[in-house]
Coordinates of C-alpha atoms and ligand atoms in Angstrom, one line a residue:
M1 CA 0.0 0.0 0.0
G2 CA 1.4 3.5 -0.9
Q3 CA 2.5 5.8 1.8
Q4 CA -0.1 8.6 2.5
N5 CA 1.1 12.1 1.6
K6 CA 1.8 14.4 4.6
R7 CA -0.3 17.6 4.3
V8 CA 1.1 21.0 5.0
V9 CA -1.3 24.0 5.0
I10 CA 0.1 27.6 5.0
I11 CA -2.3 30.3 6.1
G12 CA -1.9 33.8 4.6
G13 CA -0.6 34.6 1.1
G14 CA 1.5 37.6 1.9
I15 CA 5.3 37.6 1.2
T16 CA 5.9 35.4 4.2
G17 CA 3.3 32.7 3.4
L18 CA 4.1 32.7 -0.3
T19 CA 7.9 32.5 0.2
T20 CA 7.2 29.6 2.6
A21 CA 5.0 27.8 0.0
Y22 CA 7.5 28.4 -2.8
Y23 CA 10.7 27.3 -1.0
L24 CA 8.9 24.3 0.6
Q25 CA 7.6 23.0 -2.7
Q26 CA 11.0 23.5 -4.3
E27 CA 12.6 21.4 -1.5
I28 CA 9.9 18.7 -1.7
K29 CA 10.5 18.5 -5.5
D30 CA 14.3 18.3 -5.1
K31 CA 14.0 15.5 -2.5
H32 CA 11.0 13.7 -4.1
L33 CA 9.1 13.8 -0.8
P34 CA 5.5 12.6 -0.3
I35 CA 4.4 16.0 1.1
E36 CA 1.6 18.1 -0.4
V37 CA 1.4 21.9 0.2
K38 CA -1.7 24.1 0.2
L39 CA -1.7 27.9 0.6
V40 CA -4.9 29.5 1.8
E41 CA -5.6 33.2 1.6
A42 CA -8.6 35.2 2.8
T43 CA -8.7 37.7 0.0
H44 CA -9.0 37.3 -3.8
R45 CA -5.2 38.0 -4.4
L46 CA -1.8 37.0 -3.1
G47 CA 0.8 39.5 -1.9
G48 CA -0.8 40.9 1.3
K49 CA 0.7 44.3 1.8
V50 CA 2.8 44.0 -1.4
H51 CA 0.5 45.4 -4.1
T52 CA 1.6 47.1 -7.3
L53 CA -0.9 49.0 -9.5
K54 CA -0.1 49.8 -13.1
R55 CA -2.0 52.6 -15.0
D56 CA -1.3 55.0 -17.8
G57 CA 2.4 54.1 -17.9
Y58 CA 2.9 54.5 -14.1
V59 CA 4.1 51.8 -11.7
I60 CA 2.5 52.6 -8.4
E61 CA 3.2 50.8 -5.1
K62 CA 0.2 50.8 -2.8
G63 CA 2.3 49.4 0.1
P64 CA 6.0 48.7 0.3
D65 CA 8.0 50.1 -2.5
S66 CA 11.5 48.6 -2.2
C67 CA 13.9 46.5 -0.1
L68 CA 17.3 47.2 1.4
A69 CA 19.8 46.0 -1.2
S70 CA 22.3 45.1 1.6
K71 CA 20.0 42.2 2.7
P72 CA 20.6 39.4 0.2
E73 CA 17.2 37.5 0.4
V74 CA 15.3 39.4 -2.3
S75 CA 18.1 39.0 -4.9
R76 CA 18.5 35.4 -4.0
L77 CA 14.8 34.7 -4.4
A78 CA 14.8 36.7 -7.7
E79 CA 17.6 34.5 -9.0
R80 CA 15.9 31.3 -8.0
L81 CA 12.8 32.6 -9.9
G82 CA 14.7 33.7 -12.9
I83 CA 13.7 37.3 -12.6
E84 CA 17.0 38.8 -11.4
D85 CA 17.4 40.8 -14.7
T86 CA 14.3 42.9 -13.8
L87 CA 15.8 44.0 -10.4
I88 CA 16.7 47.6 -10.3
R89 CA 18.3 50.0 -7.8
N90 CA 17.1 53.5 -7.0
R91 CA 18.7 56.6 -8.3
K92 CA 20.5 58.4 -5.5
G93 CA 19.5 61.9 -4.5
T94 CA 19.3 64.2 -1.5
S95 CA 17.1 63.1 1.3
Y96 CA 15.6 65.8 3.6
V97 CA 14.1 66.0 7.0
I98 CA 11.5 68.6 8.0
A99 CA 12.3 69.6 11.6
G100 CA 10.6 72.4 13.4
G101 CA 8.7 73.0 10.2
E102 CA 11.9 73.7 8.2
L103 CA 13.4 71.5 5.4
Y104 CA 17.0 70.4 5.9
P105 CA 19.2 68.0 3.9
I106 CA 20.0 65.0 6.0
P107 CA 23.7 65.3 6.9
G108 CA 25.8 62.9 4.8
G109 CA 27.2 59.8 6.4
S110 CA 24.4 59.3 8.9
I111 CA 23.6 55.7 9.7
V112 CA 20.2 55.4 11.5
G113 CA 20.8 59.1 12.2
I114 CA 24.1 58.4 13.9
P115 CA 26.8 60.7 12.5
T116 CA 29.8 58.9 11.1
Q117 CA 31.4 61.8 9.2
I118 CA 32.4 64.9 11.1
A119 CA 32.2 67.6 8.4
P120 CA 28.5 67.2 7.4
F121 CA 27.5 67.0 11.0
I122 CA 29.4 70.1 12.0
T123 CA 28.2 72.2 9.1
T124 CA 24.5 71.2 9.2
S125 CA 22.0 73.7 10.5
L126 CA 19.6 70.9 11.4
F127 CA 21.1 70.8 14.9
S128 CA 22.0 73.7 17.3
L129 CA 25.6 73.9 18.6
T130 CA 24.3 72.6 21.9
G131 CA 22.6 69.7 20.2
K132 CA 25.9 68.9 18.3
M133 CA 27.9 69.1 21.5
R134 CA 25.5 66.8 23.3
A135 CA 25.7 64.3 20.5
A136 CA 29.5 64.4 20.6
A137 CA 29.3 63.4 24.3
D138 CA 28.7 59.9 22.8
F139 CA 32.5 59.7 22.5
V140 CA 33.0 59.9 26.3
L141 CA 29.7 58.7 27.9
P142 CA 30.1 55.3 29.6
R143 CA 28.4 52.2 28.2
S144 CA 25.0 51.4 29.6
Q145 CA 24.7 49.0 32.5
E146 CA 21.4 47.8 31.0
T147 CA 21.2 44.1 30.6
E148 CA 17.4 43.9 29.9
D149 CA 15.7 45.3 26.9
Q150 CA 15.1 49.1 26.7
S151 CA 13.3 51.4 24.4
L152 CA 14.9 52.8 21.3
G153 CA 14.1 56.3 22.6
K154 CA 15.9 55.7 25.9
F155 CA 18.9 54.2 24.2
F156 CA 19.4 56.9 21.6
R157 CA 18.5 59.8 23.9
R158 CA 21.2 58.7 26.4
R159 CA 23.9 58.4 23.7
M160 CA 23.0 61.2 21.3
G161 CA 20.8 63.7 23.3
D162 CA 17.2 64.7 22.6
E163 CA 17.9 67.1 19.7
V164 CA 19.6 64.7 17.4
V165 CA 16.9 62.1 18.3
D166 CA 13.9 64.5 17.8
H167 CA 15.3 66.1 14.6
L168 CA 16.7 63.0 12.8
I169 CA 16.7 59.7 14.5
E170 CA 13.0 59.7 15.5
P171 CA 11.7 60.6 12.0
L172 CA 13.9 58.0 10.4
L173 CA 12.6 55.3 12.8
T174 CA 9.0 56.4 12.4
G175 CA 9.6 56.0 8.6
I176 CA 10.5 52.3 9.3
F177 CA 8.2 51.3 12.1
A178 CA 5.4 54.0 12.3
G179 CA 5.9 53.6 16.0
D180 CA 6.6 55.5 19.2
I181 CA 10.4 55.2 19.8
D182 CA 9.9 55.5 23.5
Q183 CA 7.9 52.3 23.4
L184 CA 9.8 50.3 20.7
S185 CA 12.3 47.6 21.8
L186 CA 15.9 48.1 21.1
M187 CA 16.7 44.4 21.2
S188 CA 14.0 43.5 18.6
T189 CA 14.9 46.3 16.2
F190 CA 18.6 47.2 16.4
P191 CA 20.2 44.6 18.7
Q192 CA 23.5 45.3 16.8
L193 CA 23.6 48.8 18.2
Y194 CA 23.3 47.5 21.8
E195 CA 26.3 45.1 21.0
L196 CA 28.2 48.0 19.4
E197 CA 27.8 50.1 22.6
Q198 CA 28.8 47.2 24.8
K199 CA 31.9 46.6 22.6
H200 CA 33.1 50.1 21.7
R201 CA 31.2 52.3 24.2
S202 CA 30.7 55.1 21.7
L203 CA 28.2 54.4 18.9
I204 CA 30.0 56.8 16.5
A205 CA 33.4 55.2 17.1
G206 CA 31.8 51.7 17.0
I207 CA 30.2 52.2 13.7
K208 CA 33.5 53.6 12.2
K209 CA 35.5 50.7 13.7
S210 CA 33.1 48.1 12.5
G211 CA 33.7 49.3 9.0
Q212 CA 30.1 50.3 8.3
S213 CA 29.9 53.2 6.0
V214 CA 27.3 55.0 3.9
N215 CA 27.4 53.7 0.3
S216 CA 29.1 56.6 -1.6
N217 CA 29.0 55.1 -5.1
E218 CA 26.4 56.0 -7.7
K219 CA 24.2 53.0 -7.0
G220 CA 21.3 53.4 -4.6
N221 CA 20.8 51.3 -1.5
F222 CA 17.3 50.0 -2.4
L223 CA 16.0 47.4 -4.8
T224 CA 12.7 46.8 -6.6
F225 CA 11.6 45.3 -9.9
T226 CA 11.0 47.1 -13.2
E227 CA 7.3 46.1 -13.0
G228 CA 7.1 46.7 -9.2
L229 CA 7.4 44.4 -6.2
Q230 CA 4.3 42.5 -7.4
S231 CA 6.7 40.8 -9.8
L232 CA 8.1 38.8 -6.9
I233 CA 4.6 37.7 -5.9
D234 CA 3.5 36.8 -9.4
A235 CA 6.7 34.9 -10.1
M236 CA 6.3 32.8 -6.9
E237 CA 2.6 32.2 -7.6
S238 CA 3.4 30.9 -11.1
G239 CA 6.2 28.8 -9.7
L240 CA 3.8 26.8 -7.4
N241 CA 2.2 23.5 -8.5
P242 CA -1.3 23.7 -9.8
N243 CA -4.0 23.5 -7.1
T244 CA -1.7 24.8 -4.4
V245 CA -3.4 28.2 -3.8
Y246 CA -6.9 28.7 -2.4
K247 CA -8.0 32.3 -2.6
S248 CA -11.0 33.9 -0.9
M249 CA -10.8 31.3 1.9
K250 CA -10.7 32.9 5.3
V251 CA -9.7 30.7 8.2
T252 CA -11.8 31.2 11.3
S253 CA -10.4 28.5 13.6
I254 CA -7.8 25.8 13.9
E255 CA -8.1 22.8 16.2
K256 CA -5.6 20.2 17.1
E257 CA -6.9 16.6 17.3
D258 CA -5.3 14.1 19.7
S259 CA -3.5 12.5 16.8
N260 CA -1.6 15.9 16.1
V261 CA -3.8 16.4 13.0
Y262 CA -5.1 19.9 12.6
T263 CA -8.6 20.7 11.5
I264 CA -8.8 24.1 9.8
T265 CA -12.2 25.7 9.5
F266 CA -13.2 28.4 7.0
T267 CA -15.9 31.1 7.1
N268 CA -18.0 29.1 4.6
G269 CA -17.9 26.1 6.9
E270 CA -15.5 24.1 4.8
Q271 CA -12.8 22.2 6.6
L272 CA -9.3 21.1 5.7
E273 CA -7.0 18.7 7.6
A274 CA -3.2 19.1 7.9
D275 CA -0.3 17.4 9.6
S276 CA 1.5 20.7 9.9
V277 CA 0.2 24.3 9.7
I278 CA 2.2 27.4 9.1
V279 CA 0.3 30.6 10.1
T280 CA 1.6 33.8 8.5
T281 CA -1.3 36.1 9.1
P282 CA -1.1 39.3 11.2
H283 CA -0.7 38.4 14.9
H284 CA -4.2 39.4 16.1
V285 CA -5.6 36.9 13.6
V286 CA -3.4 34.1 14.9
Q287 CA -4.8 34.7 18.4
S288 CA -8.4 34.6 17.1
M289 CA -7.8 31.2 15.4
F290 CA -6.6 29.7 18.8
P291 CA -8.7 31.4 21.4
T292 CA -8.3 28.7 24.0
Y293 CA -4.5 28.9 24.2
P294 CA -3.5 31.4 27.0
F295 CA 0.1 31.7 25.7
L296 CA -1.3 33.4 22.6
T297 CA -3.5 35.9 24.5
F298 CA -0.7 38.6 24.5
L299 CA -1.0 38.8 20.7
K300 CA -4.5 40.4 21.2
E301 CA -2.8 43.2 23.2
M302 CA 0.2 43.6 20.8
P303 CA -0.2 47.0 19.1
A304 CA -0.2 47.6 15.4
T305 CA -0.3 51.0 13.8
S306 CA -2.6 52.0 11.0
V307 CA -1.0 53.9 8.1
A308 CA -1.9 55.1 4.6
T309 CA 0.0 55.8 1.4
V310 CA -1.1 58.4 -1.0
A311 CA 0.2 58.3 -4.6
M312 CA -0.4 61.4 -6.8
G313 CA 0.3 61.8 -10.5
F314 CA 1.0 65.3 -12.0
A315 CA 2.1 66.7 -15.3
Q316 CA 5.7 67.6 -14.6
D317 CA 5.1 71.2 -15.7
A318 CA 2.4 71.6 -13.0
I319 CA 5.3 71.6 -10.4
K320 CA 6.4 75.2 -10.5
K321 CA 8.8 75.1 -7.6
D322 CA 10.5 71.7 -7.0
I323 CA 13.0 70.4 -4.5
A324 CA 16.2 68.8 -5.8
G325 CA 15.9 65.6 -3.9
T326 CA 14.3 62.2 -3.8
E327 CA 12.5 62.0 -0.4
F328 CA 11.8 63.7 2.9
L329 CA 10.9 62.6 6.4
V330 CA 9.0 64.7 8.9
S331 CA 9.8 65.1 12.6
R332 CA 7.1 65.1 15.3
N333 CA 7.9 68.7 16.2
S334 CA 6.7 69.9 12.7
D335 CA 3.3 71.1 12.0
Y336 CA 2.7 68.5 9.3
S337 CA 0.3 65.6 8.9
L338 CA 2.6 63.6 6.6
T339 CA 5.2 61.4 8.1
A340 CA 7.3 61.2 4.9
G341 CA 7.2 61.6 1.2
T342 CA 9.0 60.4 -1.9
W343 CA 9.6 62.1 -5.3
T344 CA 9.1 58.7 -6.7
H345 CA 9.7 59.7 -10.4
K346 CA 13.2 60.9 -9.4
K347 CA 14.1 58.1 -7.0
W348 CA 12.6 55.4 -9.3
P349 CA 12.5 56.9 -12.9
H350 CA 10.8 53.8 -14.3
T351 CA 7.6 54.5 -12.2
A352 CA 6.3 57.5 -14.2
P353 CA 6.0 58.1 -17.9
E354 CA 8.0 60.9 -19.6
G355 CA 6.8 64.3 -18.6
K356 CA 4.9 63.1 -15.5
A357 CA 5.7 63.3 -11.8
L358 CA 4.7 60.7 -9.2
L359 CA 4.7 61.8 -5.6
R360 CA 4.1 59.3 -2.8
C361 CA 3.3 60.4 0.7
Y362 CA 2.8 58.5 4.0
L363 CA 0.3 59.2 6.8
G364 CA -0.3 57.6 10.2
K365 CA 2.0 56.9 13.1
S366 CA 1.5 55.7 16.6
G367 CA -0.5 58.4 18.5
D368 CA -1.8 59.9 15.2
E369 CA -3.7 57.2 13.3
T370 CA -7.2 58.7 13.0
I371 CA -6.1 60.5 9.9
V372 CA -6.1 57.2 8.1
D373 CA -9.9 57.0 8.5
L374 CA -10.6 60.3 6.8
S375 CA -12.2 60.2 3.3
D376 CA -10.0 60.1 0.2
D377 CA -10.9 63.7 -0.6
E378 CA -10.0 64.9 2.9
I379 CA -6.7 63.0 2.8
E380 CA -5.9 64.4 -0.7
Q381 CA -6.5 67.9 0.6
I382 CA -4.3 67.4 3.7
V383 CA -1.5 66.0 1.5
L384 CA -1.7 68.9 -0.9
E385 CA -1.6 71.4 1.9
D386 CA 1.5 69.8 3.4
L387 CA 3.2 69.6 0.0
S388 CA 2.4 73.3 -0.7
K389 CA 4.7 74.2 2.3
I390 CA 7.7 72.9 0.5
M391 CA 6.7 72.9 -3.2
D392 CA 4.7 75.0 -5.5
I393 CA 2.2 72.8 -7.4
E394 CA -0.3 74.3 -9.9
G395 CA -3.7 72.7 -10.3
E396 CA -5.0 69.3 -9.2
P397 CA -3.3 66.0 -9.4
E398 CA -4.2 63.9 -12.5
F399 CA -5.0 61.1 -10.1
T400 CA -4.8 60.3 -6.4
I401 CA -4.7 56.8 -5.0
V402 CA -5.2 56.4 -1.2
S403 CA -4.2 53.0 0.2
R404 CA -5.2 52.3 3.8
Y405 CA -3.4 49.7 5.9
K406 CA -5.3 49.3 9.1
N407 CA -3.4 47.9 12.1
S408 CA -0.7 46.9 9.7
M409 CA 2.5 47.9 11.3
P410 CA 3.2 45.6 14.2
Q411 CA 4.8 47.3 17.1
Y412 CA 7.7 45.5 18.8
T413 CA 7.5 47.1 22.2
V414 CA 10.1 46.6 25.0
G415 CA 10.3 42.8 25.9
H416 CA 9.0 41.7 22.4
R417 CA 11.8 39.2 21.8
E418 CA 11.3 37.4 25.1
R419 CA 7.5 37.2 24.5
I420 CA 8.0 35.8 21.0
Q421 CA 10.6 33.3 22.2
D422 CA 8.2 32.1 24.9
M423 CA 5.4 31.8 22.4
Y424 CA 7.6 29.6 20.1
E425 CA 8.5 27.4 23.0
Q426 CA 5.0 27.0 24.2
A427 CA 3.7 26.4 20.7
E428 CA 6.2 23.6 20.2
A429 CA 5.2 22.0 23.4
S430 CA 1.4 22.2 23.1
L431 CA 0.8 22.5 19.3
P432 CA 3.5 20.3 17.7
G433 CA 3.6 20.9 13.9
L434 CA 2.3 24.4 14.2
F435 CA 4.7 27.2 13.1
I436 CA 4.1 30.9 13.3
A437 CA 6.0 33.4 11.1
G438 CA 5.6 36.8 9.6
S439 CA 6.1 40.5 10.1
S440 CA 4.7 40.5 13.6
Y441 CA 7.6 38.5 15.0
E442 CA 11.2 38.7 13.7
G443 CA 11.4 41.7 11.5
V444 CA 8.9 43.8 9.5
S445 CA 10.9 44.3 6.3
I446 CA 10.3 42.2 3.2
P447 CA 13.8 40.5 3.5
D448 CA 13.0 39.8 7.2
C449 CA 9.7 38.1 6.1
I450 CA 11.5 36.1 3.5
V451 CA 14.0 34.9 6.1
Q452 CA 11.1 33.9 8.3
G453 CA 9.6 31.9 5.4
E454 CA 13.0 30.1 4.9
K455 CA 13.2 29.3 8.6
A456 CA 9.6 28.0 8.6
V457 CA 10.5 25.6 5.7
S458 CA 13.5 24.2 7.7
K459 CA 11.3 23.8 10.8
V460 CA 8.4 22.0 8.9
M461 CA 10.9 19.7 7.1
E462 CA 12.6 18.8 10.3
Y463 CA 9.2 18.1 11.9
L464 CA 7.8 15.9 9.1
E465 CA 11.1 14.1 8.3
Ligands
FAD1 P1 0.9 40.3 5.1 O1 1.4 41.0 3.9 O2 -0.1 41.1 6.0 O3 0.2 39.0 4.7 C1 -0.7 38.3 5.5 C2 -1.8 37.6 4.6 O4 -2.6 36.8 5.5 C3 -2.7 38.6 3.9 O5 -2.7 38.3 2.5 C4 -4.0 38.4 4.5 O6 -5.1 38.6 3.6 C5 -4.0 37.0 5.0 N1 -4.9 36.6 6.0 C6 -5.3 37.4 7.1 N2 -6.2 36.8 7.8 C7 -6.5 35.6 7.2 C8 -7.3 34.5 7.5 N3 -8.1 34.5 8.6 N4 -7.3 33.4 6.7 C9 -6.5 33.4 5.6 N5 -5.6 34.4 5.3 C10 -5.6 35.5 6.1 N6 8.9 46.6 4.0 C11 10.0 46.8 3.2 O7 10.9 46.0 3.3 N7 10.1 47.9 2.4 C12 9.2 48.9 2.3 O8 9.3 49.8 1.5 C13 8.0 48.7 3.1 N8 7.1 49.7 3.1 C14 5.9 49.5 3.7 C15 4.8 50.3 3.5 C16 3.6 50.1 4.1 C17 2.5 51.1 3.8 C18 3.4 49.0 4.9 C19 2.0 48.7 5.5 C20 4.4 48.1 5.1 C21 5.7 48.3 4.5 N9 6.8 47.4 4.7 C22 7.9 47.6 4.0 C23 6.6 46.2 5.5 C24 6.3 45.0 4.7 O9 5.5 45.3 3.6 C25 5.4 44.0 5.5 O10 6.0 43.8 6.8 C26 5.3 42.6 4.8 O11 4.8 42.8 3.5 C27 4.3 41.8 5.6 O12 4.2 40.5 5.0 P2 3.5 39.3 5.7 O13 3.4 38.2 4.8 O14 4.1 39.0 7.0 O15 2.0 39.8 6.1

């Protein structure tokens, strides 16, 4: 009698779930294993937060727009999929920060806002003399005695002083996490900076000694695809075996039977059985699928910020006064609603047709999320008002696309790493064969999600083999 296939079900078709499904099937094929994989997704499309729109010659990212090129996972996956020749890097340009309502170029050589070159730091008018002297105290301040986790705000304020934090570091970190730096965990976001302080005492000296430097060549630091990040999603979807993907199938609950078989129930009442389940949905959804497991209750309380992106197309000659730059960030002490903006047609020239300008702005941060619930018209008005403080635009945009991402940016608050480790251990003990991965746990960036997908594949293979 033939051996019965093992059944793996992956829940959630964002970048994490899709990467898991793709790499898992590749490994199963390579090793000729009797394992079948299904990927179930609540909505009618794969990609989750990754979503590219194409219209009138524009390539418009609704959610994420690129990945850090220094992280190898996207290039590696693109090569595996045979789409590496469509990878492109951004065009470099000046980045700005709006602090106290004024626009300043970000001093060259800053890494996470930490100055690594003396001249741009001394000459910038972004910081007062007192602020600069306070930041220079980093050279002499003792290392922290902290052995437990601490907030990013506490860590950076102690080393660099409030002014450098408020004018530069905080806006940069808000751009990444949309969070409150006085709540976010150092050990879950930048553990390497804690190590650097412990090793070298000074962050500035430590970064220099560790050989980290700002890329000074012509190539940009970010990667995307000529047809947008959706290319990665579409290529992985096409690379899956037929009958792997089930769209518009929303999971409501998962129950483990005594035999360690899982029964997955969908909103339409249908059920699916699995020997192993990988859940890659946002964290609050995971908790709702397993309401009776107390070790998952904390996921209900784990915060997630709502954000929105606003893409606007203009005829280039409608922009009467422009800024020579590619992007800007906004500090909390500025009278702006935007948190950041990109002159996308300059940073990524392939995204707009000849003679057109594509601007992309971001709204929503922890403590200021209600703006995301305003109507499209209200949001458009707010964005145009903010833009008019730094640019002169004549007439209305040719189009405006508002994309809302409710509760989409998981907040890794102090103690996150320990809570997640504890969750993994308890899941292994009481729900063998269940694996949890995605942006809520070990990194929010696309490369971090791909790493988590890769790790999930190793874990499920080890479990089933
Ligand atoms: P998701 O993309 O959220 O996927 C989860 C999937 O699970 C979804 O498809 C969802 O429909 C599905 N699902 C939910 N509930 C159920 C259910 N009950 N049953 C079945 N399926 C379900 N990162 C970068 O690296 N670079 C950037 O430029 C960048 N910019 C960003 C901009 C924005 C506006 C946002 C919101 C995020 C950005 N990020 C960026 C972060 C990054 O995009 C995300 O962290 C990442 O895409 C999350 O992927 P995921 O697979 O973990 O989750």
